[in-house]
mmCIF file of C-alpha atoms in Angstrom:
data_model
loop_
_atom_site.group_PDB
_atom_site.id
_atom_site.type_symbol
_atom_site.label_atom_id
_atom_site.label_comp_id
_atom_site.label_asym_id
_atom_site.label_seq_id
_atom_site.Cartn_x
_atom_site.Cartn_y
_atom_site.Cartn_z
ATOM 1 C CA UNK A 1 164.823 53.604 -24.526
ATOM 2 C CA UNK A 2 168.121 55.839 -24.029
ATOM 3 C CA UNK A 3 168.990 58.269 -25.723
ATOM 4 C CA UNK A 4 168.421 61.797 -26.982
ATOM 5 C CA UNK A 5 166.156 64.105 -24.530
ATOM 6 C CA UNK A 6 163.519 65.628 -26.255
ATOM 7 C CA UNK A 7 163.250 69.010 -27.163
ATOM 8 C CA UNK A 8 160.282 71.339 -28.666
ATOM 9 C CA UNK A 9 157.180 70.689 -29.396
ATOM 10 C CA UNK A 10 155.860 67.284 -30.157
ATOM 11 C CA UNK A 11 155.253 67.257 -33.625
ATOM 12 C CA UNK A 12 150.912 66.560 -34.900
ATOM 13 C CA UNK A 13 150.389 62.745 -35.740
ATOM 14 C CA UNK A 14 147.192 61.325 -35.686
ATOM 15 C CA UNK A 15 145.579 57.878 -36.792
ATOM 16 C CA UNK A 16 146.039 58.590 -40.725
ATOM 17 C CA UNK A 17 150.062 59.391 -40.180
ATOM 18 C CA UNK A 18 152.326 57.709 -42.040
ATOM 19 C CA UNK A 19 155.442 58.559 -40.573
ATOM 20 C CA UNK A 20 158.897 57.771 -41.661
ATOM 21 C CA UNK A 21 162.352 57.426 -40.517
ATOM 22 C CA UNK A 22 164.007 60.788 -40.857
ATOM 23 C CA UNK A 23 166.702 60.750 -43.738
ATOM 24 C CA UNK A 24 170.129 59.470 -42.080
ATOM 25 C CA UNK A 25 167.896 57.359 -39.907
ATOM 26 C CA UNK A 26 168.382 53.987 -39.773
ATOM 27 C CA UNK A 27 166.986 50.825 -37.569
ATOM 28 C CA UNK A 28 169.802 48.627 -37.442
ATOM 29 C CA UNK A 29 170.546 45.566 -35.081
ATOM 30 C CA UNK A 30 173.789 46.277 -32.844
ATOM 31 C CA UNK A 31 175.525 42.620 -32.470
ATOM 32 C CA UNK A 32 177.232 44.374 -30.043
ATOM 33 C CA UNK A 33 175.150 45.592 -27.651
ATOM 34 C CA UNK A 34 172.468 42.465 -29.023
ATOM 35 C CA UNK A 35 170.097 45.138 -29.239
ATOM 36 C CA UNK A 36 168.365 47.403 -31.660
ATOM 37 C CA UNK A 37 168.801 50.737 -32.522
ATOM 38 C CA UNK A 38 168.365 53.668 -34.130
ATOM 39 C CA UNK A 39 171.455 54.807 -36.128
ATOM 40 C CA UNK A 40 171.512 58.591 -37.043
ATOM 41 C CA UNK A 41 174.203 61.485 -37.833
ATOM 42 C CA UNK A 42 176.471 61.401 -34.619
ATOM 43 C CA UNK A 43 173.311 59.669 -32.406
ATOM 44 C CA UNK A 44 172.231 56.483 -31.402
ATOM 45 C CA UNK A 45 168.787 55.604 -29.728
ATOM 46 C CA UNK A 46 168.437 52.026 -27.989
ATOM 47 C CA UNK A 47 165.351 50.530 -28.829
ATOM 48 C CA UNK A 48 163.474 48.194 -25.897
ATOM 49 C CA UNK A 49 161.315 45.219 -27.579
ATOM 50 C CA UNK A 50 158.313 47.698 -27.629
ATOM 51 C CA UNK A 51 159.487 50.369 -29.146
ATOM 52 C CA UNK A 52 161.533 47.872 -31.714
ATOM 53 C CA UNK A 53 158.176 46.343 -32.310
ATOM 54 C CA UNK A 54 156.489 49.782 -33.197
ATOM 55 C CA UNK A 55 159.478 50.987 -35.535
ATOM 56 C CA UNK A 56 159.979 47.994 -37.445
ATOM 57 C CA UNK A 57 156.628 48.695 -39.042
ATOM 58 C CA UNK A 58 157.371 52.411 -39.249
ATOM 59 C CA UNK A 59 157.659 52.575 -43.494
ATOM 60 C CA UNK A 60 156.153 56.113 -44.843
ATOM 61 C CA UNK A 61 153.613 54.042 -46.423
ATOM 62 C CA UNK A 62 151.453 52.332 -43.903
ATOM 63 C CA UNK A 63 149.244 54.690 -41.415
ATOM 64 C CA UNK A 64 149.451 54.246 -38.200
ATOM 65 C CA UNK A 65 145.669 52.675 -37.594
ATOM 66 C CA UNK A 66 147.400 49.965 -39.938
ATOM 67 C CA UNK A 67 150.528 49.521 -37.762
ATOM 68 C CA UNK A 68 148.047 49.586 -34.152
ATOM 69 C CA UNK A 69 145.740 47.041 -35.599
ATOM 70 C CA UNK A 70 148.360 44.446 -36.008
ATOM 71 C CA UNK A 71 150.291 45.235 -33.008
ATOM 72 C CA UNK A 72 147.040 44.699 -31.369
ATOM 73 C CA UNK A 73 146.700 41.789 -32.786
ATOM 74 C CA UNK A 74 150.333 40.216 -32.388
ATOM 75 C CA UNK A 75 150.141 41.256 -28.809
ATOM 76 C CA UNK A 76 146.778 40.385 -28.155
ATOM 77 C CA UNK A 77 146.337 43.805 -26.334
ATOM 78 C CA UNK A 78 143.576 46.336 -26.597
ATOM 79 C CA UNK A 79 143.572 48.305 -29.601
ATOM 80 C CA UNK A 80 142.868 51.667 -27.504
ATOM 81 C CA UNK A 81 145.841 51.045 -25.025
ATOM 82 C CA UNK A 82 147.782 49.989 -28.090
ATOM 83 C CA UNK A 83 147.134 53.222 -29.783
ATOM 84 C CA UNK A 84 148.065 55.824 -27.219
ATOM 85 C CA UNK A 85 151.038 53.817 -26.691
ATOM 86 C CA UNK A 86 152.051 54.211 -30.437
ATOM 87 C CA UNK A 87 151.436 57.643 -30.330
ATOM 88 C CA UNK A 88 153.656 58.443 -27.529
ATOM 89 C CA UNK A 89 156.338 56.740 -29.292
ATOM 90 C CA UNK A 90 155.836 58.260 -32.670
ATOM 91 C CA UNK A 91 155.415 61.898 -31.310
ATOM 92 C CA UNK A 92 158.720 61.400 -28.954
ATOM 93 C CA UNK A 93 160.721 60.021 -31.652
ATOM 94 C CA UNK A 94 159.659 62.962 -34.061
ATOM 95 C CA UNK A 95 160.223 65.351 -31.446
ATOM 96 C CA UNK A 96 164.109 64.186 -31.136
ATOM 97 C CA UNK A 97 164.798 64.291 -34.921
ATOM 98 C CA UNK A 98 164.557 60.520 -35.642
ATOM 99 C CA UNK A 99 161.021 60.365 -37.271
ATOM 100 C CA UNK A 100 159.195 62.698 -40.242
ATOM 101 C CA UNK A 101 155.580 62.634 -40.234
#
């Protein structure tokens, strides 16, 4: 990802988060750049695949056990390495303004 550098804290998620995309945010694709993105007030974060794959299922609604489990099992990849990796994401994307927890 490019983008933002983080700043403060990172914010508390755990497995029973249901985070959302901060208001302004949005995940758009850029035809572009062919890629997508995160599309805030005067800031733009490039998603990779992974990180694409993780916010697409970001909604406010669904906790974040839900959105592991079926990355896990679109990926076939352990649930455990699957988890942290979410987690990293959600916290770093929180920490530069783009998520709400």
């Amino acid at each position: 990802m490019a983008g933002d550098t983080p700043s403060g804290p990172a914010p508390l998620f755990d497995a029973d988060s249901c985070p959302r995309l901060a208001p302004g945010v949005k995940l758009v694709h850029d035809d572009v750049r062919g890629q997508w993105i995160l599309n805030a007030p005067e800031r733009v974060l490039l998603l990779d695949d992974i990180a694409h794959a993780i916010v697409s299922r970001i909604d406010g609604k669904r906790p974040l056990t839900e959105i592991c489990d079926g990355l896990a099992a679109a990926y076939d990849a352990p649930r455990e390495m699957i988890g942290a990796d979410v987690l990293e994401l959600v916290r770093d994307l929180a920490r530069r303004g783009f998520l709400r927890g």
